[in-house]
């Protein structure tokens, strides 16, 4: 019975591909094998439609209008906040701050929480596998107020060394900030365990999780996870670009000052004094990305209808298939073999540069990413300056992998 | 040797190719003819920043004549550099501004490599050459 249900689930999820118009197109005359969802995912028709519908049928600014379309859109917009809260298992919509992307979420925490609650000599622990978005904001803070940055090392498989992490913790550590799923290696970090270690060491230790990939490849639950902050972006979750989310514990958000000033975030303004609204509104100065928020809501509806657990099972099966197929290619090395791994395949091939591979695959209709994946410290550690990265999404299938493998054989032939 | 050819000869050669594969094979072959760049010249100063592959270039203008050496760790980029050699090497600086590099790349179907959107070291390198010619 369970097996039958599993087969049905696979059939259902394979049909989802038809919901994505871009995947029906061609690239250089070949069917498009889109294996760059880790950079940004394609959008289902439902997301495209809902955004068009707002522009065509009821667009206005929100939080201000006394007229019907503005009030309706405001209600729809705020309903997405509740939907996001439910999607990530947050206690309430008050935990949800809309940002431009995950990068802005981290910058917000660094500028607002960091500048208020950290001082010279305080220590921040990052990992060696962070995206630049979770390195540079902390370096800016270091240069400004003199905090100290330490990093957790990872081993040859791409798994974090948790014992080394425990050794890094001192009475000066105030924040641990790490990536849930590595965009360059696919490593799924033991987020719950890391948070437990941090909070056991010091209950007021703050933890930020970069969930840009984490929220895309499996279900997350903020109450279970117990992170203080969790950031992600809409465009990797099959939603529009320009909208991201910062989850924060309510008491923390309330204690943090706004980091941008402007309209829509204030209670009262005079030239002498301004009072701010409560969180999350005090962090949302100016007209927000209204239609993008609506689009994000529909993207969440879409993936929720499929089921994040089902997406995870589908991608895991495809990752196994892809790993086996790539291993058959002579001279190919896969980077990243952590025990827990999501749908990301990072690799190099002897005698060719990732940039060469990317350009030939482009001609073969295969979209991958070649480069350092905004993780230069990680690349340094691996003694590489670039890799090829094929990343999976809910719509990926075996044909995509086969087309990739065929393209790689072409690469090998051309650079013989 | 192909690197001695003129822009016209190169575009004519490219026009004979039926598909992308032949174009890229020719490009890869051109890259193989690129004179080696001395490792000691691959310094930070000569490094051209890009996102996908590494490029180094050292350029000089002597007696109004432009001369450069360059290299990349990617084969296809080496081929693209070879095209730049054909277009620019040992030209009078006055002539450099007159080289229609975009037109040439468009004609041979490689103009996407000159797009700033690629954030490539190669694109940055072409910008550097143009600037050098203007400032000399």
mmCIF file with all atom_site columns, C-alpha atoms in Angstrom, chain A residues 28 30 351-357 359-360 362-364 369-374 376 385-386 410 413-416, chain B residues 20-25 28 32 49-54 72-78 80 109-110 112-113 118-119:
data_model
loop_
_atom_site.group_PDB
_atom_site.id
_atom_site.type_symbol
_atom_site.label_atom_id
_atom_site.label_alt_id
_atom_site.label_comp_id
_atom_site.label_asym_id
_atom_site.label_entity_id
_atom_site.label_seq_id
_atom_site.pdbx_PDB_ins_code
_atom_site.Cartn_x
_atom_site.Cartn_y
_atom_site.Cartn_z
_atom_site.occupancy
_atom_site.B_iso_or_equiv
_atom_site.pdbx_formal_charge
_atom_site.auth_seq_id
_atom_site.auth_comp_id
_atom_site.auth_asym_id
_atom_site.auth_atom_id
_atom_site.pdbx_PDB_model_num
ATOM 1  C CA . UNK A 1 28  ? 20.016 26.582 -28.608 1.00 0.00 ? 28  UNK A CA 1
ATOM 2  C CA . UNK A 1 30  ? 17.555 21.700 -27.615 1.00 0.00 ? 30  UNK A CA 1
ATOM 3  C CA . UNK A 1 351 ? 41.701 18.738 -17.984 1.00 0.00 ? 351 UNK A CA 1
ATOM 4  C CA . UNK A 1 352 ? 38.745 21.094 -18.462 1.00 0.00 ? 352 UNK A CA 1
ATOM 5  C CA . UNK A 1 353 ? 37.765 24.227 -16.641 1.00 0.00 ? 353 UNK A CA 1
ATOM 6  C CA . UNK A 1 354 ? 34.221 24.611 -15.240 1.00 0.00 ? 354 UNK A CA 1
ATOM 7  C CA . UNK A 1 355 ? 33.820 27.657 -17.473 1.00 0.00 ? 355 UNK A CA 1
ATOM 8  C CA . UNK A 1 356 ? 34.558 25.487 -20.560 1.00 0.00 ? 356 UNK A CA 1
ATOM 9  C CA . UNK A 1 357 ? 32.088 22.881 -19.344 1.00 0.00 ? 357 UNK A CA 1
ATOM 10 C CA . UNK A 1 359 ? 29.824 26.976 -22.248 1.00 0.00 ? 359 UNK A CA 1
ATOM 11 C CA . UNK A 1 360 ? 29.613 23.602 -23.994 1.00 0.00 ? 360 UNK A CA 1
ATOM 12 C CA . UNK A 1 362 ? 24.895 25.761 -22.749 1.00 0.00 ? 362 UNK A CA 1
ATOM 13 C CA . UNK A 1 363 ? 25.091 24.746 -26.409 1.00 0.00 ? 363 UNK A CA 1
ATOM 14 C CA . UNK A 1 364 ? 23.673 21.333 -25.417 1.00 0.00 ? 364 UNK A CA 1
ATOM 15 C CA . UNK A 1 369 ? 26.279 27.146 -12.846 1.00 0.00 ? 369 UNK A CA 1
ATOM 16 C CA . UNK A 1 370 ? 30.060 27.353 -13.202 1.00 0.00 ? 370 UNK A CA 1
ATOM 17 C CA . UNK A 1 371 ? 32.127 29.352 -10.762 1.00 0.00 ? 371 UNK A CA 1
ATOM 18 C CA . UNK A 1 372 ? 32.780 29.852 -7.092  1.00 0.00 ? 372 UNK A CA 1
ATOM 19 C CA . UNK A 1 373 ? 29.054 29.993 -6.188  1.00 0.00 ? 373 UNK A CA 1
ATOM 20 C CA . UNK A 1 374 ? 29.691 33.069 -4.006  1.00 0.00 ? 374 UNK A CA 1
ATOM 21 C CA . UNK A 1 376 ? 35.248 31.764 -2.179  1.00 0.00 ? 376 UNK A CA 1
ATOM 22 C CA . UNK A 1 385 ? 38.756 28.215 -7.927  1.00 0.00 ? 385 UNK A CA 1
ATOM 23 C CA . UNK A 1 386 ? 35.531 26.950 -9.456  1.00 0.00 ? 386 UNK A CA 1
ATOM 24 C CA . UNK A 1 410 ? 30.509 15.994 -25.609 1.00 0.00 ? 410 UNK A CA 1
ATOM 25 C CA . UNK A 1 413 ? 35.258 14.623 -26.681 1.00 0.00 ? 413 UNK A CA 1
ATOM 26 C CA . UNK A 1 414 ? 35.890 18.297 -27.516 1.00 0.00 ? 414 UNK A CA 1
ATOM 27 C CA . UNK A 1 415 ? 38.721 18.749 -25.048 1.00 0.00 ? 415 UNK A CA 1
ATOM 28 C CA . UNK A 1 416 ? 40.426 15.427 -25.773 1.00 0.00 ? 416 UNK A CA 1
ATOM 29 C CA . UNK B 2 20  ? 28.314 25.557 -32.866 1.00 0.00 ? 20  UNK B CA 1
ATOM 30 C CA . UNK B 2 21  ? 30.510 22.533 -32.435 1.00 0.00 ? 21  UNK B CA 1
ATOM 31 C CA . UNK B 2 22  ? 32.786 23.451 -35.319 1.00 0.00 ? 22  UNK B CA 1
ATOM 32 C CA . UNK B 2 23  ? 32.914 27.067 -34.133 1.00 0.00 ? 23  UNK B CA 1
ATOM 33 C CA . UNK B 2 24  ? 33.909 26.022 -30.633 1.00 0.00 ? 24  UNK B CA 1
ATOM 34 C CA . UNK B 2 25  ? 36.426 23.454 -31.894 1.00 0.00 ? 25  UNK B CA 1
ATOM 35 C CA . UNK B 2 28  ? 39.639 25.816 -28.767 1.00 0.00 ? 28  UNK B CA 1
ATOM 36 C CA . UNK B 2 32  ? 46.014 26.214 -28.129 1.00 0.00 ? 32  UNK B CA 1
ATOM 37 C CA . UNK B 2 49  ? 38.502 39.796 -11.962 1.00 0.00 ? 49  UNK B CA 1
ATOM 38 C CA . UNK B 2 50  ? 35.682 37.558 -13.129 1.00 0.00 ? 50  UNK B CA 1
ATOM 39 C CA . UNK B 2 51  ? 33.164 35.159 -11.657 1.00 0.00 ? 51  UNK B CA 1
ATOM 40 C CA . UNK B 2 52  ? 33.628 32.020 -13.722 1.00 0.00 ? 52  UNK B CA 1
ATOM 41 C CA . UNK B 2 53  ? 37.225 31.726 -14.910 1.00 0.00 ? 53  UNK B CA 1
ATOM 42 C CA . UNK B 2 54  ? 40.557 33.385 -14.229 1.00 0.00 ? 54  UNK B CA 1
ATOM 43 C CA . UNK B 2 72  ? 43.252 32.009 -18.844 1.00 0.00 ? 72  UNK B CA 1
ATOM 44 C CA . UNK B 2 73  ? 42.755 28.705 -17.079 1.00 0.00 ? 73  UNK B CA 1
ATOM 45 C CA . UNK B 2 74  ? 39.774 27.981 -19.343 1.00 0.00 ? 74  UNK B CA 1
ATOM 46 C CA . UNK B 2 75  ? 40.320 26.687 -22.902 1.00 0.00 ? 75  UNK B CA 1
ATOM 47 C CA . UNK B 2 76  ? 37.473 28.552 -24.545 1.00 0.00 ? 76  UNK B CA 1
ATOM 48 C CA . UNK B 2 77  ? 38.491 31.814 -22.902 1.00 0.00 ? 77  UNK B CA 1
ATOM 49 C CA . UNK B 2 78  ? 42.016 31.256 -24.280 1.00 0.00 ? 78  UNK B CA 1
ATOM 50 C CA . UNK B 2 80  ? 38.575 34.249 -27.135 1.00 0.00 ? 80  UNK B CA 1
ATOM 51 C CA . UNK B 2 109 ? 28.254 34.270 -33.378 1.00 0.00 ? 109 UNK B CA 1
ATOM 52 C CA . UNK B 2 110 ? 30.211 34.758 -30.161 1.00 0.00 ? 110 UNK B CA 1
ATOM 53 C CA . UNK B 2 112 ? 27.357 36.795 -25.934 1.00 0.00 ? 112 UNK B CA 1
ATOM 54 C CA . UNK B 2 113 ? 30.918 36.649 -24.598 1.00 0.00 ? 113 UNK B CA 1
ATOM 55 C CA . UNK B 2 118 ? 28.400 37.445 -17.928 1.00 0.00 ? 118 UNK B CA 1
ATOM 56 C CA . UNK B 2 119 ? 30.607 39.111 -15.329 1.00 0.00 ? 119 UNK B CA 1
#
